[in-house]
XYZ file of C-alpha atoms in Angstrom:
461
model
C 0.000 0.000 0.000
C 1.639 3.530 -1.283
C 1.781 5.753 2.058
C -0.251 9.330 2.288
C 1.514 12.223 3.441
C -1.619 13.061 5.491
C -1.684 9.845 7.223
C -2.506 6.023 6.291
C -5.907 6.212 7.255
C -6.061 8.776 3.665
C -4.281 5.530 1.817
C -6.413 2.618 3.001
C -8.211 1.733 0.061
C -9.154 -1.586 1.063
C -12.911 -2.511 0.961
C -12.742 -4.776 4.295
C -13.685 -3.600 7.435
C -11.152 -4.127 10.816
C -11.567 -7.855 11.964
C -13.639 -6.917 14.761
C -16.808 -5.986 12.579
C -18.544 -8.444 11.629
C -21.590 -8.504 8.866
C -24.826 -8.117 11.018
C -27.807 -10.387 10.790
C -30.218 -7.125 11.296
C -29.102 -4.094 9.952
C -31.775 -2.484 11.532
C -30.522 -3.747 15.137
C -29.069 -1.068 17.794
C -26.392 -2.575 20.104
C -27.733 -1.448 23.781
C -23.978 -0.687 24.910
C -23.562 2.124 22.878
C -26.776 4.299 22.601
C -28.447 5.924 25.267
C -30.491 3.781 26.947
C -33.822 5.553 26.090
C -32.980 5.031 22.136
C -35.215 2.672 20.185
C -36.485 1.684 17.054
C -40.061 2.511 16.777
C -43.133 0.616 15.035
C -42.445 2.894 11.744
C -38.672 2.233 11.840
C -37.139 5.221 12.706
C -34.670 5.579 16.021
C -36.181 7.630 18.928
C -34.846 8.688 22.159
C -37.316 9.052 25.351
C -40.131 8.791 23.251
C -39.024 10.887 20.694
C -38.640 10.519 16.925
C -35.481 11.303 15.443
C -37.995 12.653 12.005
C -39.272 15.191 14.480
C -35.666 16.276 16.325
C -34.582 17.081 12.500
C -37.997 18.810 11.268
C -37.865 21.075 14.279
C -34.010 21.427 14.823
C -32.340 20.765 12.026
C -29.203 18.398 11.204
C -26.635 17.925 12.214
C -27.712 17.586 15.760
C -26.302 16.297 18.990
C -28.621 14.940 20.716
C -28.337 14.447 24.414
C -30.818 11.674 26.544
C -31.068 14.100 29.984
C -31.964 10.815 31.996
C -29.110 8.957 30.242
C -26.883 11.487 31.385
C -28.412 12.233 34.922
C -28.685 7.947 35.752
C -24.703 7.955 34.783
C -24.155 10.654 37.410
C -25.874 8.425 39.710
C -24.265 5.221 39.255
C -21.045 6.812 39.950
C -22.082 8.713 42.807
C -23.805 5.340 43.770
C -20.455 3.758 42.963
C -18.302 5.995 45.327
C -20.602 7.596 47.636
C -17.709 8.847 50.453
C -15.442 9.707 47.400
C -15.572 12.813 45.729
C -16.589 12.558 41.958
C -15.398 15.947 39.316
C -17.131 15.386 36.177
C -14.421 16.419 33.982
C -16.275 19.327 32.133
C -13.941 19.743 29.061
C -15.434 16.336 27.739
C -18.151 18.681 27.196
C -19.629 21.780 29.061
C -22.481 23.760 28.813
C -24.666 26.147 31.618
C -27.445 22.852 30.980
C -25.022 20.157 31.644
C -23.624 21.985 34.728
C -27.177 22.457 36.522
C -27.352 18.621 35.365
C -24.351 17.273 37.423
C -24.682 19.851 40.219
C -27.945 18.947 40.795
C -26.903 14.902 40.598
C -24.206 15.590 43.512
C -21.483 15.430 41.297
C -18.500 18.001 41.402
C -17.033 19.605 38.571
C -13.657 20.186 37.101
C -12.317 23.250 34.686
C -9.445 23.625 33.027
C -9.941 27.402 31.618
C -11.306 30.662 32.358
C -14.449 30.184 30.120
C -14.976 26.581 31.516
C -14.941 28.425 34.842
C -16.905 31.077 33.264
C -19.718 28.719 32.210
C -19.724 27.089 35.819
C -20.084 30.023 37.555
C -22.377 31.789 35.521
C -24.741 27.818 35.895
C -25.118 28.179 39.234
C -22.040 25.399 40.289
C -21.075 26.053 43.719
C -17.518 26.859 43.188
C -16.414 25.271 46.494
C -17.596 22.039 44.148
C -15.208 23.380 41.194
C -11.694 22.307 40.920
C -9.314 24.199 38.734
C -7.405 22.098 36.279
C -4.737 23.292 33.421
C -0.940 23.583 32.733
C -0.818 26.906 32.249
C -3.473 29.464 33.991
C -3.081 33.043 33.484
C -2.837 35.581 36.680
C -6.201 36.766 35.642
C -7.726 32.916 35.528
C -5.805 31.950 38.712
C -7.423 35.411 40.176
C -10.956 34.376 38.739
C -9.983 31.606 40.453
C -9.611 32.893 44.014
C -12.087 35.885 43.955
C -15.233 32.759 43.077
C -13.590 30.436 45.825
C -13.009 27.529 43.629
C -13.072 24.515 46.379
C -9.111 23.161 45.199
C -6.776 24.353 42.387
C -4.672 21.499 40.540
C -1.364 23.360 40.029
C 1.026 22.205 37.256
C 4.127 24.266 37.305
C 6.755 26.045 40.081
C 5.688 29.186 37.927
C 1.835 28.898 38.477
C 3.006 28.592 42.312
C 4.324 31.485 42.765
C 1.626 33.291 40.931
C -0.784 31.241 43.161
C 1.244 32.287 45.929
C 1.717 36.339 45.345
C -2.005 36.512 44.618
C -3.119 34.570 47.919
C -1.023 36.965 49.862
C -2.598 39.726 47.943
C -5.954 38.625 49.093
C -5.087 37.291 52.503
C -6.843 34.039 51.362
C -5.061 30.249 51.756
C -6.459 28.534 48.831
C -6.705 24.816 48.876
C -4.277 22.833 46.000
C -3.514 19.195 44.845
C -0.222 18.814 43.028
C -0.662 17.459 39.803
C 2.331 14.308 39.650
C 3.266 12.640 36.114
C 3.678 8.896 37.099
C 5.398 8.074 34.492
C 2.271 5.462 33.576
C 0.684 6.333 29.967
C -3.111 4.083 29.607
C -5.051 3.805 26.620
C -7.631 1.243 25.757
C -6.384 -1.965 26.818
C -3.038 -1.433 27.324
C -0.370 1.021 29.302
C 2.912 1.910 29.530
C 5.114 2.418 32.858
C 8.320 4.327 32.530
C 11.561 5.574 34.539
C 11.105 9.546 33.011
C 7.672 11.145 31.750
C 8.002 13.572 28.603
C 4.539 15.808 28.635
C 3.466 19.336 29.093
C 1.057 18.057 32.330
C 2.428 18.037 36.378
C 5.371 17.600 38.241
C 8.229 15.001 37.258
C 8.176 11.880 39.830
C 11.001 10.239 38.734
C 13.050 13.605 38.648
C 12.102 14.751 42.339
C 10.220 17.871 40.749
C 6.960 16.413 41.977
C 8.871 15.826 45.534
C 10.404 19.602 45.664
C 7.100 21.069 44.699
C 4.811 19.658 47.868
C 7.963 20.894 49.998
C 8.149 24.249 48.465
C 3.845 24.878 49.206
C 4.381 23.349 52.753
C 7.487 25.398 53.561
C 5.994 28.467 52.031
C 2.661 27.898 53.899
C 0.982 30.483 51.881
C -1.480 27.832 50.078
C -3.227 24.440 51.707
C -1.388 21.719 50.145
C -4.235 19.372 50.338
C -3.371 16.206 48.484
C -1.492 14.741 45.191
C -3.487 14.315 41.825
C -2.399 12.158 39.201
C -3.967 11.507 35.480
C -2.550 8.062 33.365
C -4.472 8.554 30.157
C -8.007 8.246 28.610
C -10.492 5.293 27.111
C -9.014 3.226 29.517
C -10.456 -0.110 30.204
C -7.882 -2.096 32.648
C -7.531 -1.203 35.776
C -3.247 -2.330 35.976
C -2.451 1.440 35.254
C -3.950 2.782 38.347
C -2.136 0.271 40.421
C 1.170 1.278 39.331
C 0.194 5.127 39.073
C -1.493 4.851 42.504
C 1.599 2.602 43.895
C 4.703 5.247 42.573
C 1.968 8.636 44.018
C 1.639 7.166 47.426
C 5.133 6.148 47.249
C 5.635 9.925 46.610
C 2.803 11.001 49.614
C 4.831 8.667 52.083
C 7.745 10.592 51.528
C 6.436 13.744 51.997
C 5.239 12.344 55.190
C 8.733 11.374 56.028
C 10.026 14.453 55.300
C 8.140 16.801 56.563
C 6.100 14.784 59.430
C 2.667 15.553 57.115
C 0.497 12.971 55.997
C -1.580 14.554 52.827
C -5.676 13.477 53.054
C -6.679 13.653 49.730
C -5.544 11.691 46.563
C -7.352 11.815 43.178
C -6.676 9.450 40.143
C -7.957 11.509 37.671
C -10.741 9.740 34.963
C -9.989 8.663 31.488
C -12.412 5.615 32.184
C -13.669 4.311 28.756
C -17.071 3.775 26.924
C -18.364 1.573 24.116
C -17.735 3.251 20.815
C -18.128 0.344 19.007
C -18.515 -3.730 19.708
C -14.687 -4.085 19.740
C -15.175 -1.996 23.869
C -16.521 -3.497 26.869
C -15.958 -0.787 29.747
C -16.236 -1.610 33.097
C -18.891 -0.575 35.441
C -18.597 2.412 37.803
C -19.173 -0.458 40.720
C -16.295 -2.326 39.274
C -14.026 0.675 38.964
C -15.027 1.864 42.502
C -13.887 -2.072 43.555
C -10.915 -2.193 41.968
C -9.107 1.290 42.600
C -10.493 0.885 46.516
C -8.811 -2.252 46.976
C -5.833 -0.467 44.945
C -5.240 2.305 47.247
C -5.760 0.322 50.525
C -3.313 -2.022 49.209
C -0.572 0.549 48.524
C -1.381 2.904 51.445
C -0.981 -0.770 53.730
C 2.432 -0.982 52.081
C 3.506 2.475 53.169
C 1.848 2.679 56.200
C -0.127 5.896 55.287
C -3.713 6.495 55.746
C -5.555 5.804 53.615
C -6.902 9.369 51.576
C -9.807 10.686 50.920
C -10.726 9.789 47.089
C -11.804 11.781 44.652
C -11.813 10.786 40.359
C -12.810 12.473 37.194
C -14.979 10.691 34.996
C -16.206 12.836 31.714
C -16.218 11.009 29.326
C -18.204 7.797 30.858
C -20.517 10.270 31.719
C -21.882 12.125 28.636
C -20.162 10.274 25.794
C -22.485 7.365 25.933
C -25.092 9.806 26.610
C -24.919 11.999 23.181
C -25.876 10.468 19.706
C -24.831 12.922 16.758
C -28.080 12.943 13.849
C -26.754 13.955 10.112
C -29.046 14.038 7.327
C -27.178 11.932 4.327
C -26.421 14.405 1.069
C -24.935 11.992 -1.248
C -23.926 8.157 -2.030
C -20.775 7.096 -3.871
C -20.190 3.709 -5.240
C -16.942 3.376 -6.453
C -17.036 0.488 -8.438
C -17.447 -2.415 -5.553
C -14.081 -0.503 -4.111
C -16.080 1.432 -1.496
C -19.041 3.149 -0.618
C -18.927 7.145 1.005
C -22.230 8.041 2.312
C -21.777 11.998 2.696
C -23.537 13.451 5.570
C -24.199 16.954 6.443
C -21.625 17.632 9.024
C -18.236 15.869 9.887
C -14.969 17.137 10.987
C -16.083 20.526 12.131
C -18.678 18.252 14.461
C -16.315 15.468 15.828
C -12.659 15.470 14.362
C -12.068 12.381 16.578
C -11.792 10.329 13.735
C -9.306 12.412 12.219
C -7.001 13.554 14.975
C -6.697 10.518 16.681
C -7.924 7.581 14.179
C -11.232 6.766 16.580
C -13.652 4.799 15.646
C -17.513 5.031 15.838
C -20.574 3.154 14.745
C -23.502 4.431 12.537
C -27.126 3.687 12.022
C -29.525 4.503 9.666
C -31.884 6.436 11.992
C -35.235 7.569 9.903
C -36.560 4.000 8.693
C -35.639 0.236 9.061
C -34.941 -1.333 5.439
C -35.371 -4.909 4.473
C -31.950 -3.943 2.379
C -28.718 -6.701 2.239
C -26.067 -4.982 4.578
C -23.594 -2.493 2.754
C -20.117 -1.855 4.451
C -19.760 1.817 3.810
C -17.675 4.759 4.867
C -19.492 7.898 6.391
C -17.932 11.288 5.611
C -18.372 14.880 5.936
C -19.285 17.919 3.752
C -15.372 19.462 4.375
C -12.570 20.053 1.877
C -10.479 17.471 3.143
C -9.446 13.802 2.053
C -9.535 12.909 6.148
C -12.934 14.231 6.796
C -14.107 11.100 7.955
C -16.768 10.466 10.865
C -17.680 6.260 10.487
C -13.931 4.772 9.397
C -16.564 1.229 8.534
C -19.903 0.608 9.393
C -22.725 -1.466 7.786
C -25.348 0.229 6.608
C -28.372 -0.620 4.218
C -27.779 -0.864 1.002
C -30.472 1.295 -0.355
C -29.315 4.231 1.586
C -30.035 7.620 0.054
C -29.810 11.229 0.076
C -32.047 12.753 2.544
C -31.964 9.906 4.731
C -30.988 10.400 8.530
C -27.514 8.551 10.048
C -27.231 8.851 13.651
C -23.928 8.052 15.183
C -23.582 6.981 19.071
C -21.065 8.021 21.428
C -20.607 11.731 20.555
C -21.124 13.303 23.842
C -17.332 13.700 24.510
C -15.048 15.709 22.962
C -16.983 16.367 19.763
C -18.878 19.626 20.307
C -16.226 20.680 23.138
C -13.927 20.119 19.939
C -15.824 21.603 17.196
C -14.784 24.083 14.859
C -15.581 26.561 12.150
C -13.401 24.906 9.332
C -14.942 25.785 5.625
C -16.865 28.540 7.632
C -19.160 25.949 8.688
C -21.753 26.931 11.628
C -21.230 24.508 14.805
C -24.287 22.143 15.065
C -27.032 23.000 18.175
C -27.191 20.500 21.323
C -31.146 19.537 21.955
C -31.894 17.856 25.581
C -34.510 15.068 25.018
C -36.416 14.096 28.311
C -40.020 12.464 28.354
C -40.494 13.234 25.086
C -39.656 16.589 25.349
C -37.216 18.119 23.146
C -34.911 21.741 24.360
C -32.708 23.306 22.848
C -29.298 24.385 25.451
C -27.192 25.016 22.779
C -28.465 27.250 19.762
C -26.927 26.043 16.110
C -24.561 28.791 15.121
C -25.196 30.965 12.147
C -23.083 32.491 9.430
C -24.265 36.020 10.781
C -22.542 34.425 14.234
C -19.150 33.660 11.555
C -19.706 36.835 10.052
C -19.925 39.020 12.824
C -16.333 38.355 14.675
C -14.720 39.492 11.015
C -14.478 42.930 11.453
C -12.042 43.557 9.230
């Protein structure tokens, strides 16, 4: 196979799907695991969600659409509150914020976690109690890290000596002692199934462990005494589905609390792991349950704090994306079908990379269903792609869909509730799709589709 300066995914010209997807004996099926769990197929064939047809979402909104199932959303807040209920869960809000979503998971119990000054912008303008908001991000301006202070944002994660002694000078300004986790890199790098544990850690996030930099920043806030060194946070990676990273992140960042205890005769009471906890995207995932992960990283940390003799801290974690991604389905309205010759088929919807550049930026993969009628159709393995000038605008790498799809036909595609509209973009000048809340029936809009007058009105050239 020639290789693509833009990547191999642009070369693959191969009309078999990956090894995992396999031909399906109803086209018309929907997998449970990876669509909210108020999504069915009605009586007339077309997908709805709590009642609701997907015909109707598009007549009155418009595609593309995400679509968001409010209970979905709300029951996965309660499972892991359920899960962890004297731990502290921060839904990680840059899998995807909005003022909606933040009444949604305050109200739910759940904490929430920002990592800029309009993430902290849209919290505080919700309603979030900011003594529930933690303060993420590896490089926060004086104004944010003011923001920060002035709302009374419950902890601050800080990443760098530099952002300490900003912290620092601007708690002493305000005669305030703000509390702060210090963010350690473990050296332990989890995706999917698999992770990787290393002697040295090359990223832009926390303190070095294996370089003492983690070490010489809790000394520097406890000698200082000007902020409330409350605890050590650590983050191994993201669509994580085996536990065996936590264990050795968990083992090296209580290795690192016991020393500080050592040290300096202070025994930290908080310890987060961070989230990254994955979700079906396709057949190919199985993630575990919030019960299971609350099992396995309790009997993790009492374990390791045993070991050391420590404590054992007070948890917290931050799930996002097990939260809303499973939660979200994107709807696209098909524009064209392309048959290349039994090569391969591109179904062309009305959105793509400006709506979820997942697929492009890190080769993710998603399923697809035709959404506005069943079809008595032979399955069709077919590529869905976007409406952008770009070979790698591509939003379903392989899916099987009916073989009599056509334009004006409606594809949904599951799992789009992280980092797709929190990712969005403009590219081609294209408007960024609208976010409608479906509960009992009831569709709302919380995010408005953007317009070209919206485009047109930042040029003001």
């Amino acid at each position: 196979m020639r290789a693509h300066e833009a990547g191999a995914l642009h070369a693959d010209i191969s009309n078999q799907g990956p090894a995992w997807l396999r031909t399906p004996a109803d086209v018309n099926a929907l997998v449970p695991a990876l669509w909210p769990r108020s999504v069915t197929r009605g009586a007339d064939g077309a997908v709805a969600v709590a009642g609701l047809s997907v015909r109707d979402i598009a007549a009155e909104f418009g595609t593309p659409v995400y679509v968001l199932d409010e209970a979905d959303l709300r029951s996965r807040c309660r499972d892991f509150r359920a899960a962890f209920p004297t731990e502290d869960v921060f839904y990680a809000g840059k899998a995807f914020l909005c003022r909606a979503v933040v009444r949604m998971i305050a109200e739910e119990g759940l904490h929430l976690d920002v990592c800029t000054g309009g993430e902290l912008a849209t919290a505080l303008s919700a309603g979030m109690p900011p003594e529930r908001i933690g303060f993420h991000g590896n490089n926060k301006s004086v104004a944010e890290l003011g923001r920060a202070l002035d709302a009374g944002v419950g902890r601050i994660i800080v990443d760098s000596f530099t952002e300490i002694d900003r912290l620092t000078a601007l708690a002493r300004e305000r005669g305030v002692r703000p509390r702060v986790l210090v963010r350690v890199t473990v050296g332990v790098e989890a995706h999917t199934h698999e992770f990787i544990a290393t002697a040295h850690e090359d990223q832009k996030f926390g303190f070095s462990l294996a370089g003492g930099a983690a070490a010489n920043a809790a000394f520097k806030i406890l000698d200082e005494g000007v902020l409330e060194l409350r605890g050590l946070h650590s983050h191994i990676g993201s669509q994580i589905f085996d536990a065996s990273g936590f264990e050795v992140s968990a083992r090296r960042v209580l290795a690192l609390q016991a020393q500080i205890r050592d040290a300096r005769g202070v025994e930290l009471p908080e310890l987060d792991l961070g989230g990254g906890f994955g979700i079906a995207y396709t057949t190919q995932d199985d993630p575990a349950t919030p019960q299971d992960l609350a099992k396995r990283l309790r009997k993790i940390v009492d374990s390791e704090c045993a070991a050391e003799n420590l404590a054992v801290p007070h948890l917290s974690i931050e799930p996002g994306r097990a939260i809303v991604g499973p939660a979200v389905f994107t709807l696209y309205e098909v524009g064209t079908v392309k048959d290349l010759d039994g090569l391969r088929t591109y179904v062309s919807v009305d959105g793509g990379m400006s709506d979820n550049i997942r697929t492009a930026l890190y080769d993710a993969s998603y399923s697809a269903t035709l959404a506005s009628r069943a079809s008595t159709a032979q399955p069709l393995l077919a590529r869905v792609v976007g409406k952008h000038c770009e070979s790698g605008d591509i939003v379903v790498k392989d899916e099987f869909l009916p073989a009599d799809v056509q334009p004006g036909d409606l594809v949904a595609v599951p799992g789009t509730g992280a980092y797709c509209r929190s990712m969005a973009s403009n590219y081609n000048h294209v408007p960024r799709p609208p976010v409608v809340a479906v509960r009992d029936g009831q569709a709302r809009l919380i995010v408005r589709r953007e317009t070209e007058e919206d485009l047109l009105a930042l040029d003001v050239g």
